[in-house]
Amino acid sequence: MSLEQFMNEAISPWLKEEGPDSDIVMSSRIRLARNFDHIPFPILAGQEELEQVVEFFKEEYEDHSFGPYKDFEFIHMSKLNPTEKRVLVEKHLISPHLSDHAKNGATLISQNEQVSVMVNEEDHIRVQLYFPGFQLEKALEQASDFDDWLEEKINFAFDEKRGYLTSCPTNVGTGLRASVMMHLPALTMTQQMSRLIPAINQLGLVVRGIYGEGSEAIGNIFQISNQITLGKSEKDIVDDLKSVVEQLIEQERNARQQIVQQNGIQLEDKIFRSYGVLANSRIIESKEAAKCLSDVRLGIDLGYINSLSKTILNELMILTQPGFLQQYAQQNLSPDERDVRRAALIRERLNLEI
Amino acid sequence: MECQECHERPASLHFTQVVNGHKTEVYVCEKCAYDKGYMSQEQDSLSLHNLLSGLFNFDSFQLSDSKSPSASHREPQSLKCGHCGLTYDEFKRVGKFGCANCYKTFDERLNPIFRRVHSGNTIHNGKVPKRKGGQLHVQREMDQKRSELQALIHQEEFEEAAKVRDQIRTLERQLDSEQREGDQ
Ligand SMILES: [Zn+2]
Ligand SMILES: [Zn+2]
């Protein structure tokens, strides 16, 4: 298969679109946790009960559509090989927990891959809905409509006092986890993130690297999400997250301008060195690749590099993960082999642009 | 440094884990970080796990604190959910409920836990499922309309206020009839 073909299939259709503020916010996600009211949660449910949940989803929703989310594909985890599962994890369509530990796990994925439902993860039902760029409100609205659609046929575990009941006390109430993935290279370079993260935590929000931990986020990509799910309305949760993200966007833009004005040539040098590494290396570890991709993406945003498309960071962060590299190679690869393949894939991808 | 999980690849990632109050430093490679669940997109995994361990320590501290004879007489040693069989002690250890009924069974002990996890909140204030919510839906809508009415009166927009007042009456009647149905 050619790389172009592979990429077309590998990159979720919605991720190819450019959303609002996509120079900084890569994607917005809403996740809702729900359970059936009469069946024990997956952690304690019997094999038969979990089977019942899986069968229900297969029968009621396979090949069905809801609004723009068409032709749901139903996939049972037991039908996938390890690489296939890993690819779904790397696409963020399912969690590592569903892939590796769920007793009778399955997933329902819309054709455009914007909606995925994890079945028998920690809760019976986990709906995830993605939008490109900064579109939390829209994502919440659509996720809520989707939730209503599920509720037509499912009696959710719900209590007037505690709200939607979930297996973990950290999700009870709204069952809502709203998050954004942000690219914050300038705030990281100017060492402001280590100051900002505790301040954001104070506001009941969690900041973490998706591809690393804490302030050492690989590729300068951070996930910001709400921690509190109980006692606040869905709208308030999203509004509070939104206002912090708005401030971060502004601060990141300011930091970028500041660097350009004060150390423009140094920044330009850093960006083009990274471009050089990506375009020429024969062996590259994921950490170095992520760092260079972050630099190059910043170079595109700031106008230093005009020959590459903006989606390159999103695409290559996903495609250079182990699962995808193995799928593209159609074989299992050792870490060393992966580093070689990763370098080759990146060079090939950059060549597509010229 | 080599990866502590596979002892094969170099450790490229560093995590701090708190289990039962013991802080351990973990150095793993990227693959093991994924495979062993140190790293995932679901934030429940690490940061919240830490939070929870801390929280249940707090909880057990409180319990042992009240281990005077009189206290242990009043509280049964192990509360057990009649639906899924999970005991309160197991809940404390695992940090997960076993079923919806657990919430009812452990109800009296949950407020301190929820307060810690949810910044002092213990009561749901969000969406209500359409079908199941029934009366609660109407009640919430009425509350909202009432504050709307107050605001309109305050702004001396009496024409609008009259409309909202009529809407509230309709809702009141709706709630009334539903309650009568429920009583039968
Ligand atoms: Zn390892
Ligand atoms: Zn139970």
XYZ file of C-alpha atoms and ligand atoms in Angstrom:
540
model
C 0.000 0.000 0.000
C 1.265 3.507 -0.740
C 1.757 5.908 2.142
C -0.915 8.204 0.752
C -3.447 5.394 0.716
C -2.398 4.207 4.153
C -2.711 7.703 5.573
C -6.125 8.173 4.051
C -7.320 5.171 5.938
C -5.288 5.793 9.065
C -6.194 9.401 9.804
C -9.736 9.877 11.070
C -11.711 11.974 8.562
C -12.625 14.631 11.137
C -8.967 15.146 12.026
C -8.203 16.281 8.478
C -10.505 19.254 8.899
C -9.254 22.473 10.387
C -11.325 23.658 13.335
C -11.413 27.050 15.100
C -8.128 28.075 16.781
C -6.526 24.964 15.347
C -3.109 26.641 15.430
C -3.207 25.861 19.158
C -6.154 23.591 19.952
C -5.754 20.320 18.070
C -9.027 18.719 19.112
C -11.944 18.894 21.549
C -13.481 15.848 23.154
C -16.564 15.106 25.234
C -16.836 11.804 27.065
C -19.963 10.598 28.854
C -20.006 7.629 31.233
C -23.269 5.700 31.527
C -24.464 2.367 32.909
C -27.471 0.099 32.642
C -29.474 0.372 35.854
C -30.157 -3.318 36.515
C -26.808 -4.858 35.568
C -23.751 -4.791 37.873
C -20.922 -2.595 36.588
C -18.345 -4.443 34.431
C -15.936 -4.857 37.363
C -18.426 -7.191 39.097
C -20.788 -8.311 36.348
C -20.898 -11.953 35.335
C -19.846 -13.154 31.909
C -23.484 -13.613 30.871
C -24.478 -10.143 31.972
C -21.642 -8.552 30.030
C -22.597 -10.651 27.030
C -26.107 -9.252 27.344
C -24.757 -5.685 27.147
C -22.628 -6.491 24.112
C -25.500 -8.240 22.328
C -27.791 -5.315 23.015
C -25.378 -2.865 21.380
C -24.795 -5.125 18.416
C -28.482 -5.678 17.784
C -29.699 -2.152 18.388
C -26.952 -0.027 16.888
C -24.799 -1.950 14.402
C -25.029 -0.273 10.962
C -27.421 2.333 12.375
C -26.890 6.069 11.999
C -27.551 9.060 14.194
C -27.546 12.453 12.458
C -24.157 13.066 10.888
C -22.738 9.951 12.545
C -23.424 7.255 10.030
C -23.152 3.507 9.762
C -21.854 2.540 13.170
C -19.397 -0.302 12.940
C -19.602 -2.795 15.777
C -16.305 -4.409 16.764
C -15.817 -6.998 19.475
C -12.356 -6.776 21.065
C -11.876 -10.536 20.803
C -12.041 -10.238 17.007
C -8.979 -7.983 16.792
C -5.300 -8.894 16.827
C -2.961 -6.923 19.148
C -1.772 -4.553 16.409
C -5.325 -3.765 15.316
C -6.294 -3.004 18.897
C -3.237 -0.859 19.372
C -4.098 1.173 16.305
C -7.538 1.944 17.731
C -5.870 3.044 20.972
C -3.407 5.241 19.105
C -6.313 6.835 17.245
C -7.876 7.506 20.663
C -10.994 5.642 19.623
C -10.681 3.173 22.482
C -8.775 3.198 25.767
C -5.867 0.894 26.634
C -8.123 -0.503 29.361
C -10.752 -1.598 26.851
C -8.079 -2.997 24.574
C -6.229 -5.040 27.198
C -8.336 -5.575 30.294
C -12.038 -5.456 29.500
C -13.689 -8.818 30.099
C -16.199 -8.599 27.272
C -15.289 -5.357 25.570
C -16.618 -4.021 22.321
C -16.830 -0.722 20.509
C -19.196 1.072 18.202
C -17.531 3.541 15.843
C -19.208 5.930 13.419
C -17.914 5.902 9.880
C -16.310 9.342 10.228
C -14.744 8.183 13.524
C -16.052 11.243 15.322
C -18.122 9.145 17.713
C -17.022 6.002 19.452
C -18.858 4.089 22.137
C -16.822 1.839 24.384
C -18.887 -1.051 25.675
C -17.967 -2.757 28.970
C -14.996 -0.562 29.730
C -14.965 0.570 33.360
C -18.612 1.508 32.801
C -21.055 -0.281 30.508
C -21.132 2.692 28.186
C -18.590 5.378 27.451
C -19.495 7.722 24.657
C -16.704 9.790 23.131
C -17.220 12.549 20.638
C -14.439 14.487 18.916
C -14.321 17.776 17.057
C -11.321 19.320 15.319
C -9.972 22.504 16.931
C -11.662 24.364 19.750
C -15.357 23.373 19.656
C -16.291 22.228 23.139
C -19.834 23.612 23.145
C -20.702 22.008 19.854
C -19.216 18.731 21.011
C -21.242 18.862 24.230
C -24.441 19.602 22.356
C -23.944 16.684 19.968
C -22.857 14.312 22.714
C -25.952 15.198 24.710
C -28.191 14.552 21.692
C -26.464 11.243 21.159
C -26.988 10.433 24.829
C -30.722 11.173 24.441
C -30.792 8.820 21.487
C -29.272 6.027 23.563
C -31.669 6.792 26.402
C -34.648 6.057 24.157
C -33.782 2.397 24.538
C -31.703 2.163 27.696
C -32.642 2.651 31.334
C -29.563 4.396 32.651
C -28.394 3.980 36.220
C -29.477 7.378 37.529
C -30.232 8.756 40.960
C -31.899 12.108 41.626
C -29.364 12.983 44.286
C -26.152 11.597 42.757
C -26.949 11.819 39.055
C -25.567 9.284 36.590
C -24.060 6.455 38.592
C -20.629 5.261 37.531
C -18.243 2.604 38.703
C -15.643 5.149 39.828
C -16.589 7.920 42.279
C -14.576 10.340 40.151
C -17.130 10.173 37.318
C -20.434 10.271 39.184
C -22.986 13.023 38.547
C -22.702 14.181 34.982
C -20.332 11.393 33.913
C -18.800 14.147 31.817
C -15.153 14.519 30.977
C -14.541 17.420 28.613
C -11.046 17.843 27.267
C -8.964 19.673 24.732
C -5.612 18.768 23.259
C -3.409 21.822 23.001
C -0.082 22.484 21.296
C 1.778 24.899 23.598
C 5.380 25.127 22.403
C 5.999 28.789 23.268
C 4.643 28.514 26.811
C 6.861 25.479 27.284
C 9.959 27.148 25.777
C 9.536 30.178 27.995
C 9.059 27.860 30.987
C 5.652 29.274 31.799
C 3.887 25.908 31.802
C 5.399 24.835 35.111
C 3.935 27.977 36.642
C 0.585 27.658 34.842
C -0.128 23.995 35.567
C -0.553 24.380 39.360
C -2.731 27.451 38.796
C -4.960 25.506 36.410
C -5.125 22.596 38.867
C -6.389 25.034 41.474
C -9.388 25.657 39.249
C -10.389 21.990 39.337
C -8.881 21.163 35.968
C -6.290 18.536 35.124
C -3.337 19.166 32.828
C -1.345 16.299 31.489
C 0.825 15.352 28.572
C -0.880 12.915 26.270
C 2.384 11.525 25.081
C 4.269 11.938 28.344
C 3.667 13.172 31.868
C 3.029 16.534 33.475
C 5.135 19.408 32.309
C 7.372 17.084 30.288
C 4.671 16.512 27.699
C 6.230 15.033 24.596
C 5.729 17.215 21.536
C 4.501 20.052 23.770
C 1.009 18.593 23.538
C -1.124 18.954 26.648
C -4.545 17.657 27.522
C -6.665 19.900 29.734
C -9.835 18.437 31.247
C -12.300 18.863 34.075
C -11.832 16.898 37.255
C -15.154 17.641 38.922
C -18.171 15.808 37.530
C -20.594 16.185 40.452
C -22.490 19.281 41.544
C -21.971 21.350 38.408
C -24.105 21.363 35.291
C -22.638 20.078 32.037
C -22.745 23.601 30.640
C -20.878 25.066 33.618
C -18.226 22.360 33.416
C -17.648 23.118 29.743
C -17.802 26.909 30.245
C -15.203 26.785 33.014
C -12.875 24.676 30.898
C -13.522 26.928 27.920
C -12.541 30.100 29.719
C -9.254 28.609 30.896
C -8.489 27.338 27.399
C -9.233 30.789 25.978
C -6.739 32.325 28.360
C -4.148 29.713 27.500
C -4.620 30.384 23.801
C -4.018 34.075 24.369
C -0.969 33.470 26.536
C 0.497 31.047 24.017
C -0.042 33.562 21.192
C 1.632 36.285 23.261
C 4.554 34.032 24.113
C 5.008 33.186 20.429
C 5.086 36.857 19.479
C 7.494 37.602 22.276
C 9.931 34.918 21.134
C 9.689 36.050 17.515
C 10.445 39.637 18.502
C 13.225 38.925 20.960
C 14.871 35.791 19.602
C 13.523 35.508 16.068
C 16.660 34.207 14.419
C 17.322 31.662 17.175
C 13.764 30.383 16.846
C 14.009 30.206 13.071
C 17.261 28.280 13.425
C 15.714 25.818 15.888
C 12.732 25.250 13.625
C 14.786 24.629 10.508
C 17.230 22.346 12.337
C 14.270 20.235 13.418
C 12.960 20.272 9.866
C 16.382 19.083 8.767
C 16.351 16.226 11.270
C 12.908 15.066 10.171
C 13.794 15.323 6.487
C 17.105 13.492 6.774
C 17.362 11.167 9.735
C 17.512 7.412 9.224
C 16.818 6.479 12.862
C 14.510 8.502 15.089
C 12.972 7.797 18.498
C 9.417 8.865 19.145
C 10.491 11.500 21.655
C 12.850 13.212 19.253
C 10.342 12.916 16.433
C 7.673 14.558 18.581
C 10.001 17.391 19.564
C 10.961 18.084 15.950
C 7.352 17.815 14.752
C 6.353 20.351 17.377
C 9.063 22.757 16.166
C 8.064 22.320 12.537
C 4.389 22.855 13.313
C 5.302 26.076 15.138
C 7.349 27.065 12.097
C 4.295 26.585 9.899
C 2.063 28.578 12.262
C 4.553 31.450 12.419
C 5.083 31.517 8.664
C 8.727 30.412 8.633
C 7.754 27.283 6.710
C 5.255 27.645 3.896
C 5.670 24.407 2.006
C 3.995 22.064 4.504
C 0.378 21.596 5.486
C -0.718 22.412 9.014
C -2.144 18.995 9.757
C 1.317 17.461 9.646
C 1.813 17.483 13.435
C -1.564 15.859 14.153
C -1.002 13.279 11.438
C 2.543 12.292 12.234
C 2.066 12.247 16.007
C -0.496 9.535 15.362
C 1.183 7.694 12.499
C 4.608 7.361 14.126
C 3.288 5.449 17.142
C 4.257 1.769 17.397
C 0.890 0.298 16.366
C 0.641 2.288 13.180
C 4.254 1.657 12.233
C 3.623 -2.068 12.604
C 0.418 -1.918 10.669
C 2.109 -0.033 7.835
C 4.998 -2.494 7.836
C 2.498 -5.348 8.147
C 4.717 -7.090 10.683
C 5.795 -6.872 14.296
C 8.773 -4.596 14.829
C 11.351 -4.375 17.583
C 11.870 -0.903 19.111
C 15.056 -0.461 17.059
C 13.295 -1.463 13.873
C 10.506 0.942 14.696
C 12.958 3.825 15.010
C 14.177 3.092 11.493
C 10.663 2.758 10.096
C 9.591 5.925 11.865
C 12.377 7.911 10.232
C 11.491 6.465 6.827
C 7.789 7.197 7.204
C 8.432 10.808 8.207
C 10.780 11.367 5.242
C 8.243 9.850 2.918
C 5.452 12.002 4.360
C 7.511 15.184 3.938
C 8.216 14.227 0.333
C 4.498 14.037 -0.381
C 4.351 17.782 0.168
C 7.054 18.871 -2.222
C 18.622 3.482 33.029
C 16.779 0.431 31.777
C 13.022 -0.019 31.825
C 11.797 -1.480 35.113
C 9.071 -3.499 33.449
C 10.714 -5.269 30.538
C 14.402 -4.745 31.448
C 14.971 -4.625 27.739
C 14.632 -1.107 26.391
C 15.953 2.102 27.910
C 13.536 3.910 30.226
C 12.340 7.035 28.465
C 9.490 7.961 30.795
C 9.215 8.686 34.454
C 6.090 8.331 36.585
C 5.362 8.893 40.246
C 2.905 6.429 41.696
C 1.255 6.654 45.061
C -0.117 3.357 46.292
C -1.480 3.162 49.814
C 0.405 6.276 50.721
C 3.757 4.908 49.497
C 5.325 6.969 46.792
C 7.219 4.983 44.203
C 9.187 6.250 41.262
C 8.720 4.259 38.096
C 11.043 4.394 35.105
C 9.715 2.648 32.041
C 10.061 2.599 28.284
C 7.348 3.935 26.052
C 5.993 0.519 25.151
C 5.618 -0.597 28.739
C 4.125 2.766 29.681
C 1.329 1.902 27.263
C 1.125 -1.808 27.896
C 1.174 -1.574 31.664
C -1.254 1.290 31.705
C 1.016 4.042 33.061
C 0.093 6.128 30.102
C -3.282 6.406 28.457
C -5.568 9.027 27.100
C -8.102 8.338 29.807
C -7.138 10.598 32.634
C -8.800 8.306 35.142
C -5.792 6.052 34.984
C -2.928 7.775 36.688
C -3.574 11.172 38.168
C -6.974 10.211 39.481
C -5.753 6.894 40.701
C -3.253 8.772 42.831
C -5.957 11.043 44.017
C -8.141 8.108 44.955
C -5.472 6.266 46.883
C -4.915 9.418 48.885
C -8.597 9.738 49.435
C -9.100 6.274 50.757
C -6.180 6.642 53.070
C -7.913 9.642 54.454
C -11.060 7.591 54.799
C -9.448 4.665 56.595
C -7.634 7.109 58.840
C -10.980 8.440 59.903
C -12.333 4.974 60.504
C -9.441 3.880 62.680
C -9.735 7.165 64.470
C -13.265 6.339 65.571
C -12.413 2.869 66.765
C -13.616 3.474 70.256
C -15.835 0.610 71.479
C -18.993 2.682 71.319
C -18.335 3.689 67.727
C -17.769 0.142 66.544
C -20.998 -0.928 68.165
C -22.992 1.566 66.240
C -21.372 0.816 62.893
C -21.587 -2.677 61.483
C -18.104 -3.934 60.636
C -18.798 -4.495 56.981
C -21.626 -2.962 55.046
C -22.542 -5.145 52.056
C -24.476 -4.320 48.868
C -27.441 -6.669 48.551
C -27.390 -6.532 44.768
C -23.772 -7.125 43.752
C -22.265 -8.330 47.037
C -19.545 -5.665 47.279
C -18.633 -4.799 50.869
C -17.711 -1.314 51.992
C -14.208 -2.509 52.841
C -13.773 -3.853 49.318
C -15.088 -0.615 47.900
C -12.509 1.281 49.934
C -9.712 -0.958 48.731
C -10.638 -1.015 45.037
C -12.096 2.476 44.831
C -14.905 1.342 42.529
C -18.608 0.687 43.015
C -19.984 -2.678 41.936
C -23.449 -1.592 40.862
C -25.997 1.208 41.034
C -27.366 -0.153 44.304
C -23.980 0.292 46.025
C -24.678 4.021 46.008
C -27.773 3.428 48.127
C -26.101 0.891 50.417
C -23.064 3.060 51.195
C -24.966 6.338 50.950
C -24.248 7.608 54.455
C -20.512 7.234 54.036
C -20.197 8.738 50.576
C -20.480 12.451 51.220
C -16.922 12.893 52.571
C -15.553 10.966 49.596
C -17.517 12.939 47.026
C -16.613 16.183 48.765
C -12.946 15.407 48.371
C -13.125 14.346 44.772
C -15.591 16.972 43.593
C -14.448 20.108 45.418
C -17.062 19.965 48.145
C -19.995 18.878 45.975
C -22.244 15.957 46.892
C -25.443 16.591 44.934
C -25.968 16.247 41.186
C -26.839 19.460 39.416
C -26.734 18.461 35.766
C -28.651 16.597 33.130
C -31.610 14.380 33.957
C -32.506 11.547 31.598
C -35.638 12.457 29.661
C -37.725 9.374 30.318
C -36.571 8.503 33.783
C -36.286 12.055 35.029
C -40.017 12.784 34.637
C -41.073 14.942 37.539
C -37.582 16.106 38.330
C -37.413 17.552 34.828
C -40.570 19.567 35.363
C -39.385 20.668 38.790
C -36.064 21.893 37.412
C -37.781 23.720 34.580
C -40.118 25.368 37.060
C -37.239 26.517 39.244
C -35.594 28.024 36.210
C -38.779 29.778 35.098
C -39.296 31.173 38.588
C -35.926 32.864 38.672
C -36.578 34.094 35.144
C -39.837 35.591 36.376
C -38.073 37.336 39.252
C -35.572 38.864 36.870
C -38.301 40.065 34.492
C -40.261 41.671 37.304
C -37.098 43.304 38.526
C -36.515 44.709 35.049
C -40.178 45.810 34.944
C -40.846 43.788 31.815
C -44.319 42.897 32.906
C -45.661 41.692 29.578
C -42.934 39.056 29.351
C -43.333 38.250 33.028
C -47.022 37.466 32.542
C -46.146 34.970 29.834
C -43.579 33.241 32.031
C -46.064 33.160 34.931
C -48.555 31.331 32.686
C -45.858 28.844 31.716
C -45.143 28.186 35.374
C -48.838 27.511 36.024
C -48.942 25.011 33.181
C -45.931 23.249 34.642
C -47.522 23.233 38.094
C -50.627 21.557 36.734
C -48.470 19.034 34.884
C -46.556 18.210 38.034
C -49.786 17.951 40.022
C -51.362 15.436 37.692
C -48.173 13.396 37.518
C -47.987 13.278 41.291
C -51.582 12.084 41.528
C -50.814 9.347 39.017
C -47.782 8.382 41.043
C -49.836 8.137 44.244
C -52.298 5.667 42.791
Zn 9.872 -1.705 28.949
Zn -23.621 -3.134 44.501
